[in-house]
CSV table of C-alpha atoms and ligand atoms in Angstrom, one decimal:
chain,number,residue,atom,x,y,z
I,1,MET,CA,3.0,-1.3,8.6
I,2,GLN,CA,3.2,0.0,4.8
I,3,ARG,CA,-0.1,-0.7,2.9
I,4,ILE,CA,0.6,-2.1,-0.4
I,5,ALA,CA,-1.6,-1.8,-3.8
I,6,VAL,CA,-0.4,-4.6,-6.3
I,7,PHE,CA,-1.3,-3.4,-10.1
I,8,VAL,CA,-2.1,-6.3,-12.4
I,9,SER,CA,-3.4,-6.7,-15.8
I,10,GLY,CA,-2.9,-10.6,-16.7
I,11,GLY,CA,-2.1,-14.0,-14.9
I,12,GLY,CA,-0.9,-12.5,-11.7
I,13,THR,CA,1.8,-14.9,-11.4
I,14,ASN,CA,4.0,-12.2,-9.7
I,15,LEU,CA,1.0,-11.3,-7.5
I,16,GLN,CA,0.8,-14.6,-6.4
I,17,ALA,CA,4.4,-14.8,-5.5
I,18,LEU,CA,3.9,-11.6,-3.4
I,19,LEU,CA,0.5,-13.3,-1.6
I,20,ASP,CA,2.8,-16.3,-1.2
I,21,ALA,CA,5.9,-14.4,0.5
I,22,GLN,CA,3.4,-12.3,2.6
I,23,LYS,CA,2.0,-16.0,3.8
I,24,ASN,CA,5.3,-17.1,4.8
I,25,ASN,CA,6.0,-13.9,6.8
I,26,MET,CA,8.7,-12.6,4.3
I,27,ILE,CA,7.2,-9.0,3.8
I,28,SER,CA,7.1,-8.0,7.5
I,29,HIS,CA,6.9,-4.4,7.2
I,30,GLY,CA,4.0,-4.4,4.6
I,31,ARG,CA,0.8,-5.7,3.9
I,32,ILE,CA,-1.0,-6.3,0.3
I,33,VAL,CA,-4.4,-4.5,1.1
I,34,LEU,CA,-5.4,-3.9,-2.7
I,35,VAL,CA,-5.4,-5.2,-6.0
I,36,LEU,CA,-5.7,-2.7,-9.0
I,37,ALA,CA,-6.5,-4.5,-12.3
I,38,SER,CA,-6.5,-2.9,-15.7
I,39,ASN,CA,-9.2,-4.9,-16.7
I,40,ALA,CA,-11.7,-7.1,-15.5
I,41,LYS,CA,-10.6,-10.4,-17.2
I,42,ALA,CA,-7.5,-10.3,-15.2
I,43,TYR,CA,-7.0,-13.7,-13.7
I,44,ALA,CA,-4.9,-11.9,-11.1
I,45,ILE,CA,-8.4,-10.7,-9.7
I,46,GLN,CA,-9.3,-14.3,-8.8
I,47,ARG,CA,-6.0,-14.9,-6.9
I,48,ALA,CA,-6.8,-11.7,-5.2
I,49,MET,CA,-10.3,-13.1,-4.3
I,50,ASP,CA,-8.8,-16.3,-3.4
I,51,ASN,CA,-6.7,-14.7,-0.7
I,52,GLY,CA,-9.5,-12.3,0.9
I,53,ILE,CA,-7.5,-9.4,-0.8
I,54,GLU,CA,-9.9,-6.4,-2.3
I,55,SER,CA,-9.5,-5.6,-5.5
I,56,VAL,CA,-10.8,-2.9,-8.1
I,57,VAL,CA,-10.8,-2.4,-11.7
I,58,VAL,CA,-9.7,0.9,-13.4
I,59,PHE,CA,-10.3,0.7,-17.1
I,60,ARG,CA,-7.9,3.5,-18.8
I,61,LYS,CA,-10.4,3.8,-21.4
I,62,ALA,CA,-13.0,4.9,-19.2
I,63,TYR,CA,-11.3,8.3,-19.0
I,64,GLY,CA,-11.1,11.0,-21.5
I,65,THR,CA,-7.3,11.8,-20.9
I,66,GLN,CA,-4.4,10.4,-19.4
I,67,ASP,CA,-4.6,13.2,-16.8
I,68,GLU,CA,-8.2,12.2,-15.7
I,69,TYR,CA,-7.2,8.5,-15.4
I,70,ASP,CA,-3.9,9.5,-13.3
I,71,LYS,CA,-6.1,11.3,-10.9
I,72,ALA,CA,-8.6,8.6,-10.4
I,73,ILE,CA,-5.7,6.5,-9.7
I,74,VAL,CA,-4.2,8.9,-6.9
I,75,ALA,CA,-7.6,9.0,-5.6
I,76,CYS,CA,-8.2,5.5,-5.3
I,77,MET,CA,-4.9,5.2,-3.7
I,78,LYS,CA,-5.4,8.1,-1.1
I,79,GLU,CA,-9.1,6.2,-0.7
I,80,HIS,CA,-7.4,3.0,0.5
I,81,ASP,CA,-4.5,5.0,2.5
I,82,ILE,CA,-1.8,3.1,0.1
I,83,ASP,CA,1.9,3.6,1.0
I,84,VAL,CA,3.4,1.6,-1.7
I,85,ILE,CA,2.6,0.6,-5.3
I,86,VAL,CA,3.7,-2.6,-7.0
I,87,LEU,CA,3.3,-2.8,-10.8
I,88,ALA,CA,3.1,-6.7,-11.3
I,89,GLY,CA,2.4,-7.5,-15.1
I,90,PHE,CA,0.7,-4.2,-15.3
I,91,LEU,CA,0.2,-2.9,-18.9
I,92,SER,CA,-1.2,0.5,-18.5
I,93,ILE,CA,1.0,4.0,-18.4
I,94,LEU,CA,1.1,5.9,-15.2
I,95,GLY,CA,1.6,9.7,-15.8
I,96,LYS,CA,3.1,12.4,-13.5
I,97,PRO,CA,0.5,13.0,-11.0
I,98,VAL,CA,0.8,9.3,-9.7
I,99,ILE,CA,4.6,9.2,-9.9
I,100,ASP,CA,4.9,12.7,-8.0
I,101,ALA,CA,2.3,11.2,-5.2
I,102,TYR,CA,4.4,8.3,-4.8
I,103,GLU,CA,7.9,9.2,-5.6
I,104,ASP,CA,10.4,6.4,-4.9
I,105,LYS,CA,7.4,4.1,-4.0
I,106,ILE,CA,6.2,2.6,-7.0
I,107,LEU,CA,8.1,-0.7,-7.7
I,108,ASN,CA,8.1,-2.5,-11.3
I,109,ILE,CA,9.3,-5.9,-12.2
I,110,HIS,CA,10.7,-6.0,-15.9
I,111,PRO,CA,11.4,-9.5,-17.5
I,112,SER,CA,15.0,-8.3,-18.8
I,113,LEU,CA,18.4,-7.0,-17.6
I,114,ILE,CA,17.5,-3.7,-17.9
I,115,PRO,CA,18.8,-1.5,-20.3
I,116,SER,CA,18.3,-4.5,-22.5
I,117,PHE,CA,15.4,-5.1,-24.0
I,118,CYS,CA,12.9,-2.7,-22.1
I,119,GLY,CA,11.2,0.6,-22.8
I,120,LYS,CA,8.1,1.3,-25.0
I,121,GLY,CA,6.6,-1.7,-26.8
I,122,PHE,CA,8.9,-4.1,-24.4
I,123,TYR,CA,6.3,-6.3,-22.4
I,124,GLY,CA,5.3,-9.7,-21.8
I,125,LEU,CA,6.7,-12.2,-24.4
I,126,LYS,CA,7.9,-9.6,-27.0
I,127,VAL,CA,10.9,-9.2,-24.2
I,128,HIS,CA,11.8,-12.8,-24.8
I,129,GLU,CA,11.2,-12.9,-28.5
I,130,GLU,CA,13.5,-9.9,-28.9
I,131,ALA,CA,16.1,-11.6,-26.5
I,132,LEU,CA,16.1,-14.7,-28.4
I,133,LYS,CA,16.4,-13.0,-31.7
I,134,ARG,CA,19.4,-11.1,-30.4
I,135,GLY,CA,21.0,-14.5,-29.5
I,136,VAL,CA,21.9,-13.3,-25.8
I,137,LYS,CA,23.3,-16.2,-23.9
I,138,VAL,CA,22.1,-14.5,-20.5
I,139,THR,CA,18.8,-12.5,-19.6
I,140,GLY,CA,17.0,-12.4,-16.6
I,141,ALA,CA,14.7,-9.7,-14.7
I,142,THR,CA,14.9,-6.4,-13.1
I,143,VAL,CA,12.9,-4.5,-10.1
I,144,HIS,CA,13.1,-0.9,-10.4
I,145,LEU,CA,11.7,2.0,-9.0
I,146,VAL,CA,9.1,3.6,-11.5
I,147,ASN,CA,9.5,7.1,-12.9
I,148,GLU,CA,8.2,9.0,-15.9
I,149,ILE,CA,10.4,7.1,-18.5
I,150,PRO,CA,9.2,3.6,-19.2
I,151,ASP,CA,11.8,1.2,-17.6
I,152,GLY,CA,13.9,3.9,-16.9
I,153,GLY,CA,13.9,4.3,-12.9
I,154,LYS,CA,16.7,3.6,-10.5
I,155,ILE,CA,17.4,-0.3,-10.7
I,156,LEU,CA,17.2,-1.9,-7.2
I,157,LYS,CA,17.4,-5.7,-8.1
I,158,GLN,CA,18.6,-8.1,-10.9
I,159,LYS,CA,18.8,-11.7,-11.3
I,160,ALA,CA,20.6,-13.5,-14.2
I,161,VAL,CA,19.1,-16.4,-16.1
I,162,TYR,CA,20.8,-18.8,-18.7
I,163,VAL,CA,19.0,-18.8,-22.3
I,164,LYS,CA,19.1,-22.6,-23.1
I,165,GLU,CA,19.3,-24.4,-26.6
I,166,GLY,CA,16.0,-24.6,-28.0
I,167,ASP,CA,14.1,-21.9,-25.7
I,168,THR,CA,11.2,-20.7,-27.0
I,169,PRO,CA,9.8,-17.1,-26.2
I,170,GLU,CA,7.4,-19.2,-24.0
I,171,THR,CA,10.0,-21.5,-22.2
I,172,LEU,CA,12.4,-18.4,-21.8
I,173,GLN,CA,9.3,-16.3,-20.1
I,174,ARG,CA,8.6,-19.4,-17.9
I,175,ARG,CA,12.0,-19.7,-16.5
I,176,VAL,CA,12.7,-16.0,-16.2
I,177,MET,CA,9.5,-15.8,-13.8
I,178,GLU,CA,10.7,-19.0,-12.0
I,179,GLU,CA,14.1,-18.3,-11.6
I,180,ALA,CA,14.1,-14.4,-11.2
I,181,GLU,CA,10.5,-12.6,-11.1
I,182,TRP,CA,9.0,-14.3,-8.4
I,183,LYS,CA,12.2,-14.2,-6.3
I,184,LEU,CA,13.3,-10.5,-6.9
I,185,LEU,CA,9.7,-8.9,-6.3
I,186,PRO,CA,9.0,-10.2,-3.1
I,187,GLU,CA,12.7,-9.5,-1.8
I,188,ALA,CA,12.4,-5.8,-3.1
I,189,VAL,CA,9.0,-4.9,-1.8
I,190,ALA,CA,10.0,-6.4,1.7
I,191,GLU,CA,13.2,-4.2,1.8
I,192,LEU,CA,11.1,-1.0,0.2
I,193,CYS,CA,8.9,-1.6,3.1
I,194,GLU,CA,11.3,-2.2,5.9
I,195,LYS,CA,13.3,1.2,4.5
I,196,LEU,CA,10.1,3.3,4.7
I,197,GLU,CA,9.2,2.0,8.3
I,198,GLU,CA,12.7,3.2,9.4
I,199,ASP,CA,12.1,6.5,7.6
I,200,ILE,CA,9.2,7.2,9.6
H,301,GRF,C1,5.3,-11.3,-17.5
H,301,GRF,O1,5.8,-11.4,-18.7
H,301,GRF,C2,6.1,-10.5,-16.3
H,301,GRF,O2,7.3,-10.6,-16.7
H,301,GRF,C3,6.0,-9.2,-16.7
H,301,GRF,O3,4.3,-9.2,-16.9
H,301,GRF,C4,3.9,-10.3,-17.2
H,301,GRF,C5,2.8,-11.2,-16.5
H,301,GRF,O4,3.1,-11.3,-15.2
H,301,GRF,N1,6.0,-8.4,-15.4
H,301,GRF,P1,2.1,-11.8,-14.2
H,301,GRF,O5,1.9,-13.4,-14.6
H,301,GRF,O6,0.5,-11.3,-14.6
H,301,GRF,O7,2.5,-11.4,-12.9
């Protein structure tokens, strides 16, 4: 059984999708055992508490350097015997020590069809603002493995979502979450855990 840590920064709707998938036995080879938040105000922490999941806050600014922060993250993961890390709306940068310690075992959900509208500075509503500004007719979400390049790791899953006439960044974000993110992430997590169990 792969022990999963979900990293969050905001509302935690992707965490909620994972928790619901777990409740519906859709993640048979993994178990969410920890939520790591980048700030104490993330509503995702409340979602963890409501589901009896332990949560920790690791605040980037509490560490003098990226390396100290990365090492604290790795230490926390080892302390909780974590096998798989899922970034679900997580906004802090993870550096080489974390990437190396969990090579090909860190997933991220990005709210566009990578390589469009991704990379440094593209997160949250900004992604959808840029998609609407460019006038794309189709956008969507991507689940990818995390490496040192922001949104640059191997693409695992994508799902297209049509842009509708009159969409605002908010309405588009919501539809991409509902139709793509909340479906893709649990599927990708389940598949990665199953693969890792087979490799044992
Ligand atoms: C959303 O924009 C999502 O696309 C991205 O992070 C933001 C917050 O997600 N991954 P969540 O509600 O905190 O899961």
